[in-house]
GROMACS .gro file of C-alpha atoms in nm:
model
  407
    1UNK     CA    1  15.890   6.726  11.500
    2UNK     CA    2  15.666   6.998  11.641
    3UNK     CA    3  15.330   6.862  11.756
    4UNK     CA    4  15.045   7.089  11.650
    5UNK     CA    5  14.669   7.059  11.634
    6UNK     CA    6  14.464   7.097  11.316
    7UNK     CA    7  14.133   7.281  11.325
    8UNK     CA    8  13.875   7.305  11.049
    9UNK     CA    9  13.595   7.549  11.126
   10UNK     CA   10  13.293   7.666  10.932
   11UNK     CA   11  13.337   8.029  10.831
   12UNK     CA   12  13.075   8.302  10.813
   13UNK     CA   13  13.139   8.358  10.444
   14UNK     CA   14  13.244   8.724  10.461
   15UNK     CA   15  13.442   8.752  10.136
   16UNK     CA   16  13.492   9.128  10.181
   17UNK     CA   17  13.660   9.064  10.516
   18UNK     CA   18  13.868   8.778  10.377
   19UNK     CA   19  13.999   8.993  10.090
   20UNK     CA   20  14.054   9.279  10.338
   21UNK     CA   21  13.822   9.525  10.166
   22UNK     CA   22  13.766   9.626  10.526
   23UNK     CA   23  13.967   9.546  10.840
   24UNK     CA   24  13.812   9.398  11.153
   25UNK     CA   25  13.926   9.481  11.506
   26UNK     CA   26  14.125   9.158  11.540
   27UNK     CA   27  14.350   9.236  11.241
   28UNK     CA   28  14.677   9.430  11.229
   29UNK     CA   29  14.669   9.658  10.920
   30UNK     CA   30  15.050   9.691  10.935
   31UNK     CA   31  15.080   9.317  10.860
   32UNK     CA   32  14.801   9.291  10.600
   33UNK     CA   33  15.059   9.306  10.319
   34UNK     CA   34  15.187   8.967  10.444
   35UNK     CA   35  14.857   8.799  10.355
   36UNK     CA   36  14.831   8.575  10.048
   37UNK     CA   37  14.537   8.608   9.806
   38UNK     CA   38  14.513   8.293   9.594
   39UNK     CA   39  14.189   8.385   9.417
   40UNK     CA   40  13.891   8.617   9.457
   41UNK     CA   41  13.636   8.572   9.176
   42UNK     CA   42  13.285   8.725   9.170
   43UNK     CA   43  13.049   8.451   9.284
   44UNK     CA   44  12.783   8.540   9.027
   45UNK     CA   45  13.037   8.486   8.748
   46UNK     CA   46  13.108   8.141   8.894
   47UNK     CA   47  12.733   8.065   8.898
   48UNK     CA   48  12.709   8.159   8.529
   49UNK     CA   49  13.005   7.931   8.453
   50UNK     CA   50  12.862   7.633   8.644
   51UNK     CA   51  12.487   7.655   8.592
   52UNK     CA   52  12.388   7.862   8.284
   53UNK     CA   53  12.367   7.563   8.048
   54UNK     CA   54  12.172   7.354   8.300
   55UNK     CA   55  11.940   7.649   8.371
   56UNK     CA   56  11.867   7.688   7.999
   57UNK     CA   57  11.782   7.316   7.970
   58UNK     CA   58  11.561   7.332   8.280
   59UNK     CA   59  11.368   7.642   8.169
   60UNK     CA   60  11.313   7.496   7.820
   61UNK     CA   61  11.114   7.209   7.977
   62UNK     CA   62  10.884   7.430   8.185
   63UNK     CA   63  10.527   7.475   8.064
   64UNK     CA   64  10.429   7.714   8.344
   65UNK     CA   65  10.584   8.060   8.364
   66UNK     CA   66  10.595   8.057   8.746
   67UNK     CA   67  10.840   7.764   8.737
   68UNK     CA   68  11.092   7.940   8.513
   69UNK     CA   69  11.407   8.052   8.702
   70UNK     CA   70  11.549   8.379   8.570
   71UNK     CA   71  11.851   8.407   8.804
   72UNK     CA   72  11.981   8.084   8.964
   73UNK     CA   73  12.206   8.263   9.214
   74UNK     CA   74  11.915   8.471   9.348
   75UNK     CA   75  11.696   8.159   9.346
   76UNK     CA   76  11.941   7.982   9.579
   77UNK     CA   77  12.028   8.290   9.788
   78UNK     CA   78  11.662   8.365   9.866
   79UNK     CA   79  11.559   8.000   9.909
   80UNK     CA   80  11.584   7.772  10.210
   81UNK     CA   81  11.730   7.454  10.059
   82UNK     CA   82  12.099   7.533  10.010
   83UNK     CA   83  12.350   7.808  10.089
   84UNK     CA   84  12.488   7.988   9.779
   85UNK     CA   85  12.841   7.896   9.894
   86UNK     CA   86  13.033   7.756  10.190
   87UNK     CA   87  13.349   7.859  10.372
   88UNK     CA   88  13.599   7.666  10.581
   89UNK     CA   89  13.884   7.804  10.792
   90UNK     CA   90  14.188   7.579  10.835
   91UNK     CA   91  14.444   7.647  11.106
   92UNK     CA   92  14.760   7.479  11.236
   93UNK     CA   93  14.818   7.515  11.610
   94UNK     CA   94  14.699   7.816  11.810
   95UNK     CA   95  14.813   8.165  11.905
   96UNK     CA   96  15.017   8.031  12.198
   97UNK     CA   97  15.231   7.782  12.004
   98UNK     CA   98  15.206   7.902  11.641
   99UNK     CA   99  15.192   8.282  11.648
  100UNK     CA  100  15.175   8.458  11.312
  101UNK     CA  101  15.483   8.670  11.387
  102UNK     CA  102  15.707   8.375  11.479
  103UNK     CA  103  15.928   8.151  11.265
  104UNK     CA  104  15.698   7.859  11.345
  105UNK     CA  105  15.407   8.069  11.219
  106UNK     CA  106  15.588   8.119  10.887
  107UNK     CA  107  15.639   7.741  10.860
  108UNK     CA  108  15.267   7.695  10.919
  109UNK     CA  109  15.194   7.952  10.645
  110UNK     CA  110  15.405   7.756  10.395
  111UNK     CA  111  15.233   7.429  10.490
  112UNK     CA  112  14.888   7.587  10.445
  113UNK     CA  113  14.990   7.723  10.104
  114UNK     CA  114  15.099   7.378   9.984
  115UNK     CA  115  14.782   7.222  10.126
  116UNK     CA  116  14.569   7.473   9.934
  117UNK     CA  117  14.758   7.401   9.610
  118UNK     CA  118  14.604   7.052   9.603
  119UNK     CA  119  14.259   7.144   9.735
  120UNK     CA  120  14.076   7.189   9.403
  121UNK     CA  121  14.224   6.869   9.257
  122UNK     CA  122  14.110   6.672   9.566
  123UNK     CA  123  13.767   6.833   9.554
  124UNK     CA  124  13.648   6.862   9.192
  125UNK     CA  125  13.283   6.918   9.300
  126UNK     CA  126  13.372   7.214   9.525
  127UNK     CA  127  13.437   7.509   9.292
  128UNK     CA  128  13.672   7.745   9.481
  129UNK     CA  129  13.622   8.114   9.406
  130UNK     CA  130  13.791   8.283   9.704
  131UNK     CA  131  14.096   8.171   9.905
  132UNK     CA  132  14.329   8.367  10.135
  133UNK     CA  133  14.596   8.305  10.399
  134UNK     CA  134  14.582   8.563  10.677
  135UNK     CA  135  14.902   8.658  10.854
  136UNK     CA  136  14.767   8.980  11.008
  137UNK     CA  137  14.581   8.803  11.290
  138UNK     CA  138  14.708   8.608  11.592
  139UNK     CA  139  14.756   8.273  11.413
  140UNK     CA  140  14.813   8.191  11.044
  141UNK     CA  141  14.498   8.044  10.892
  142UNK     CA  142  14.349   7.973  10.550
  143UNK     CA  143  14.001   8.077  10.430
  144UNK     CA  144  13.852   7.877  10.140
  145UNK     CA  145  13.513   7.971   9.991
  146UNK     CA  146  13.355   7.731   9.743
  147UNK     CA  147  13.033   7.647   9.557
  148UNK     CA  148  12.943   7.277   9.596
  149UNK     CA  149  12.763   7.131   9.295
  150UNK     CA  150  12.639   6.799   9.163
  151UNK     CA  151  12.577   6.676   8.809
  152UNK     CA  152  12.324   6.430   8.670
  153UNK     CA  153  12.043   6.539   8.903
  154UNK     CA  154  11.698   6.397   8.827
  155UNK     CA  155  11.525   6.682   9.013
  156UNK     CA  156  11.541   7.049   8.923
  157UNK     CA  157  11.849   7.154   8.725
  158UNK     CA  158  12.059   6.857   8.610
  159UNK     CA  159  12.363   7.049   8.743
  160UNK     CA  160  12.271   7.219   9.070
  161UNK     CA  161  12.398   7.339   9.408
  162UNK     CA  162  12.413   7.065   9.673
  163UNK     CA  163  12.677   7.019   9.942
  164UNK     CA  164  12.554   6.674  10.045
  165UNK     CA  165  12.546   6.540   9.687
  166UNK     CA  166  12.875   6.708   9.592
  167UNK     CA  167  13.051   6.529   9.878
  168UNK     CA  168  12.872   6.205   9.788
  169UNK     CA  169  13.006   6.234   9.431
  170UNK     CA  170  13.355   6.257   9.584
  171UNK     CA  171  13.299   5.932   9.774
  172UNK     CA  172  13.179   6.057  10.113
  173UNK     CA  173  12.853   5.870  10.163
  174UNK     CA  174  12.785   5.927  10.534
  175UNK     CA  175  12.534   5.690  10.685
  176UNK     CA  176  12.534   5.742  11.061
  177UNK     CA  177  12.479   6.031  11.300
  178UNK     CA  178  12.850   6.064  11.373
  179UNK     CA  179  12.977   5.966  11.028
  180UNK     CA  180  12.807   6.221  10.804
  181UNK     CA  181  12.932   6.322  10.459
  182UNK     CA  182  13.062   6.644  10.615
  183UNK     CA  183  13.249   6.484  10.906
  184UNK     CA  184  13.408   6.224  10.674
  185UNK     CA  185  13.521   6.496  10.435
  186UNK     CA  186  13.663   6.717  10.716
  187UNK     CA  187  13.860   6.419  10.849
  188UNK     CA  188  13.993   6.349  10.499
  189UNK     CA  189  14.108   6.710  10.457
  190UNK     CA  190  14.277   6.705  10.799
  191UNK     CA  191  14.469   6.395  10.694
  192UNK     CA  192  14.574   6.567  10.369
  193UNK     CA  193  14.700   6.867  10.568
  194UNK     CA  194  14.880   6.642  10.821
  195UNK     CA  195  15.071   6.478  10.534
  196UNK     CA  196  15.184   6.821  10.411
  197UNK     CA  197  15.271   6.938  10.763
  198UNK     CA  198  15.526   6.658  10.806
  199UNK     CA  199  15.733   6.810  10.526
  200UNK     CA  200  15.753   7.132  10.727
  201UNK     CA  201  15.851   6.975  11.058
  202UNK     CA  202  15.503   6.940  11.212
  203UNK     CA  203  15.327   6.635  11.356
  204UNK     CA  204  14.950   6.630  11.389
  205UNK     CA  205  14.856   6.646  11.758
  206UNK     CA  206  14.524   6.467  11.815
  207UNK     CA  207  14.336   6.601  12.114
  208UNK     CA  208  14.041   6.360  12.116
  209UNK     CA  209  13.683   6.391  11.997
  210UNK     CA  210  13.588   6.632  12.276
  211UNK     CA  211  13.816   6.886  12.111
  212UNK     CA  212  13.620   6.872  11.786
  213UNK     CA  213  13.510   7.226  11.712
  214UNK     CA  214  13.149   7.282  11.804
  215UNK     CA  215  13.080   7.477  11.487
  216UNK     CA  216  13.128   7.158  11.287
  217UNK     CA  217  12.851   6.989  11.487
  218UNK     CA  218  12.638   7.300  11.448
  219UNK     CA  219  12.698   7.277  11.077
  220UNK     CA  220  12.608   6.908  11.060
  221UNK     CA  221  12.289   6.986  11.249
  222UNK     CA  222  12.212   7.261  10.998
  223UNK     CA  223  12.277   7.019  10.710
  224UNK     CA  224  12.022   6.778  10.859
  225UNK     CA  225  11.774   7.064  10.897
  226UNK     CA  226  11.830   7.156  10.531
  227UNK     CA  227  11.769   6.792  10.432
  228UNK     CA  228  11.440   6.799  10.625
  229UNK     CA  229  11.341   7.125  10.455
  230UNK     CA  230  11.433   6.982  10.113
  231UNK     CA  231  11.228   6.667  10.172
  232UNK     CA  232  10.937   6.875  10.301
  233UNK     CA  233  10.943   7.086   9.986
  234UNK     CA  234  10.965   6.773   9.771
  235UNK     CA  235  10.673   6.619   9.962
  236UNK     CA  236  10.471   6.939   9.908
  237UNK     CA  237  10.554   6.920   9.537
  238UNK     CA  238  10.440   6.558   9.522
  239UNK     CA  239  10.121   6.648   9.706
  240UNK     CA  240  10.052   6.914   9.444
  241UNK     CA  241  10.119   6.658   9.168
  242UNK     CA  242   9.878   6.418   9.339
  243UNK     CA  243   9.613   6.691   9.365
  244UNK     CA  244   9.663   6.775   8.997
  245UNK     CA  245   9.639   6.406   8.908
  246UNK     CA  246   9.320   6.366   9.110
  247UNK     CA  247   9.172   6.666   8.930
  248UNK     CA  248   9.273   6.512   8.595
  249UNK     CA  249   9.121   6.178   8.699
  250UNK     CA  250   8.798   6.353   8.795
  251UNK     CA  251   8.786   6.539   8.465
  252UNK     CA  252   8.859   6.225   8.263
  253UNK     CA  253   8.600   6.029   8.460
  254UNK     CA  254   8.335   6.285   8.373
  255UNK     CA  255   8.441   6.288   8.009
  256UNK     CA  256   8.442   5.907   7.990
  257UNK     CA  257   8.104   5.890   8.160
  258UNK     CA  258   7.978   6.137   7.901
  259UNK     CA  259   8.123   5.924   7.623
  260UNK     CA  260   7.960   5.611   7.765
  261UNK     CA  261   7.627   5.792   7.759
  262UNK     CA  262   7.709   5.905   7.407
  263UNK     CA  263   7.778   5.545   7.307
  264UNK     CA  264   7.429   5.448   7.424
  265UNK     CA  265   7.283   5.735   7.229
  266UNK     CA  266   7.474   5.620   6.919
  267UNK     CA  267   7.318   5.275   6.959
  268UNK     CA  268   6.974   5.437   6.971
  269UNK     CA  269   7.055   5.644   6.664
  270UNK     CA  270   7.174   5.333   6.483
  271UNK     CA  271   6.845   5.158   6.561
  272UNK     CA  272   6.649   5.457   6.442
  273UNK     CA  273   6.852   5.475   6.122
  274UNK     CA  274   6.788   5.105   6.065
  275UNK     CA  275   6.420   5.068   6.157
  276UNK     CA  276   6.246   5.405   6.178
  277UNK     CA  277   6.042   5.491   5.862
  278UNK     CA  278   6.151   5.852   5.873
  279UNK     CA  279   6.511   5.744   5.815
  280UNK     CA  280   6.431   5.504   5.530
  281UNK     CA  281   6.513   5.655   5.194
  282UNK     CA  282   6.233   5.657   4.933
  283UNK     CA  283   6.260   5.472   4.606
  284UNK     CA  284   6.452   5.655   4.337
  285UNK     CA  285   6.253   5.881   4.102
  286UNK     CA  286   6.153   5.751   3.762
  287UNK     CA  287   6.411   5.960   3.588
  288UNK     CA  288   6.700   5.835   3.812
  289UNK     CA  289   6.812   5.481   3.847
  290UNK     CA  290   6.842   5.331   4.194
  291UNK     CA  291   7.212   5.283   4.145
  292UNK     CA  292   7.261   5.649   4.059
  293UNK     CA  293   7.042   5.762   4.349
  294UNK     CA  294   7.229   5.543   4.594
  295UNK     CA  295   7.568   5.655   4.466
  296UNK     CA  296   7.473   6.022   4.471
  297UNK     CA  297   7.278   6.054   4.796
  298UNK     CA  298   7.281   5.745   5.012
  299UNK     CA  299   7.641   5.630   5.014
  300UNK     CA  300   7.789   5.974   5.097
  301UNK     CA  301   7.561   6.005   5.399
  302UNK     CA  302   7.642   5.654   5.521
  303UNK     CA  303   8.016   5.706   5.475
  304UNK     CA  304   8.003   6.034   5.665
  305UNK     CA  305   7.815   5.869   5.953
  306UNK     CA  306   8.064   5.581   5.963
  307UNK     CA  307   8.356   5.825   5.974
  308UNK     CA  308   8.194   6.017   6.258
  309UNK     CA  309   8.127   5.703   6.461
  310UNK     CA  310   8.483   5.579   6.402
  311UNK     CA  311   8.630   5.913   6.520
  312UNK     CA  312   8.420   5.907   6.835
  313UNK     CA  313   8.517   5.548   6.915
  314UNK     CA  314   8.890   5.616   6.862
  315UNK     CA  315   8.874   5.918   7.094
  316UNK     CA  316   8.678   5.716   7.346
  317UNK     CA  317   8.944   5.443   7.367
  318UNK     CA  318   9.221   5.705   7.384
  319UNK     CA  319   9.054   5.861   7.685
  320UNK     CA  320   9.014   5.523   7.851
  321UNK     CA  321   9.388   5.462   7.803
  322UNK     CA  322   9.472   5.808   7.945
  323UNK     CA  323   9.247   5.738   8.240
  324UNK     CA  324   9.431   5.410   8.321
  325UNK     CA  325   9.770   5.582   8.288
  326UNK     CA  326   9.670   5.862   8.526
  327UNK     CA  327   9.539   5.609   8.780
  328UNK     CA  328   9.875   5.424   8.770
  329UNK     CA  329  10.068   5.751   8.800
  330UNK     CA  330   9.853   5.860   9.091
  331UNK     CA  331   9.933   5.537   9.277
  332UNK     CA  332  10.305   5.589   9.219
  333UNK     CA  333  10.286   5.946   9.352
  334UNK     CA  334  10.108   5.828   9.666
  335UNK     CA  335  10.379   5.566   9.726
  336UNK     CA  336  10.654   5.825   9.679
  337UNK     CA  337  10.471   6.059   9.914
  338UNK     CA  338  10.456   5.792  10.186
  339UNK     CA  339  10.828   5.721  10.139
  340UNK     CA  340  10.912   6.091  10.173
  341UNK     CA  341  10.706   6.114  10.490
  342UNK     CA  342  10.912   5.832  10.638
  343UNK     CA  343  11.243   5.993  10.532
  344UNK     CA  344  11.127   6.325  10.674
  345UNK     CA  345  11.039   6.160  11.006
  346UNK     CA  346  11.377   5.981  11.020
  347UNK     CA  347  11.572   6.301  10.949
  348UNK     CA  348  11.378   6.491  11.215
  349UNK     CA  349  11.472   6.218  11.463
  350UNK     CA  350  11.839   6.244  11.361
  351UNK     CA  351  11.818   6.622  11.389
  352UNK     CA  352  11.685   6.587  11.744
  353UNK     CA  353  11.974   6.350  11.826
  354UNK     CA  354  12.220   6.605  11.689
  355UNK     CA  355  12.067   6.877  11.906
  356UNK     CA  356  12.107   6.657  12.213
  357UNK     CA  357  12.465   6.571  12.114
  358UNK     CA  358  12.539   6.939  12.054
  359UNK     CA  359  12.408   7.024  12.400
  360UNK     CA  360  12.631   6.757  12.556
  361UNK     CA  361  12.932   6.883  12.361
  362UNK     CA  362  12.873   7.241  12.472
  363UNK     CA  363  12.867   7.123  12.832
  364UNK     CA  364  13.189   6.924  12.780
  365UNK     CA  365  13.348   7.223  12.612
  366UNK     CA  366  13.251   7.445  12.906
  367UNK     CA  367  13.397   7.193  13.152
  368UNK     CA  368  13.711   7.169  12.941
  369UNK     CA  369  13.748   7.548  12.934
  370UNK     CA  370  13.706   7.559  13.312
  371UNK     CA  371  13.982   7.298  13.357
  372UNK     CA  372  14.213   7.504  13.136
  373UNK     CA  373  14.148   7.817  13.340
  374UNK     CA  374  14.215   7.633  13.666
  375UNK     CA  375  14.518   7.421  13.567
  376UNK     CA  376  14.651   7.612  13.266
  377UNK     CA  377  14.678   7.514  12.898
  378UNK     CA  378  15.020   7.353  12.929
  379UNK     CA  379  14.920   7.116  13.210
  380UNK     CA  380  14.596   7.011  13.036
  381UNK     CA  381  14.775   6.954  12.703
  382UNK     CA  382  15.030   6.730  12.878
  383UNK     CA  383  14.753   6.527  13.043
  384UNK     CA  384  14.573   6.483  12.709
  385UNK     CA  385  14.896   6.380  12.539
  386UNK     CA  386  14.964   6.124  12.814
  387UNK     CA  387  14.610   5.986  12.780
  388UNK     CA  388  14.653   5.953  12.403
  389UNK     CA  389  14.986   5.771  12.452
  390UNK     CA  390  14.824   5.528  12.698
  391UNK     CA  391  14.534   5.465  12.458
  392UNK     CA  392  14.777   5.405  12.172
  393UNK     CA  393  14.978   5.153  12.378
  394UNK     CA  394  14.658   4.971  12.480
  395UNK     CA  395  14.551   4.945  12.116
  396UNK     CA  396  14.891   4.803  12.017
  397UNK     CA  397  14.874   4.550  12.303
  398UNK     CA  398  14.525   4.439  12.196
  399UNK     CA  399  14.644   4.401  11.836
  400UNK     CA  400  14.939   4.183  11.946
  401UNK     CA  401  14.713   3.966  12.163
  402UNK     CA  402  14.470   3.924  11.873
  403UNK     CA  403  14.753   3.815  11.644
  404UNK     CA  404  14.875   3.561  11.901
  405UNK     CA  405  14.527   3.416  11.939
  406UNK     CA  406  14.501   3.390  11.560
  407UNK     CA  407  14.826   3.193  11.549
   0.00000   0.00000   0.00000
């Protein structure tokens, strides 16, 4: 079995370069015909496929024109919450041990092709729209571009772009600084590729955590920053809701105060209608009976006044109910706002930890590169392999000792 490393890097997302609509300096145009194009769909068409129905439902609920989204792709592309799509680059080995023009390179190409064949099935929430194997560069590698999306969202569109939530829907929950949704998913994909590689004569060569590509850590740091930005925007939205609620409370308070004053005035009017001589009806004329006079003039006036008073009282109690509801809602919004502030603070702390970790990794990577320049790649790889073997033996010994103690 040939021992080879697996690398998963975050790509720049240049679909024109991936499909070779133009050739970069590091490509060999004479070998471009050896590349494999699995798919290359227009991303806007994919957005229409995934989000048009959800966008229609979202816009139908909006009462303000400034909240209507006319083009979801442009909304995401010009926003700061999510990237419109993501790209990963998967590679077996390196240019020194798995060159694209060698037989081993062709084996790696076949393994990558089989790995890609199962990618969409493994990742139903990552809609692939562009995928290519490049054989016109130094080492065979696979580019996969995808749109991550979630369903059942309670905020914004019910189906929307979200890498974090898409991975969570696939079972990658994260939870710690090192074990994020992204790092768990990358590890899972490496294991899937390693299983395929065995069928082509390769064994996954682990080189330790210090070999983990820095771009992955950069990406995780960026994901945390995006989470902070998303929470900040949500907090701003809640603050606006709170301000709107406070304005509504103020308006209702004034209206209720006015109604309370009106109630007092109605009491005064009632007293006047009851006791004041000017509101007492005269006796019926000689030519009209009292019963007829009352039925024709008095009762209609009294009924109209009763109806008016009843309408005012019903509206008054409705406003009191609305006032209580708004007060309760305002309290809930304040609690949610406090919770978001805490989450925002926690994510900023985690982001700072990631920056420190990234700095340490860059230093380790620089030291590692220096060692390779001084002692050579072959010598360093042998030392790493020996260290991994020793670690593996120690783990087996500890496991045996644990079993003996258990017995």
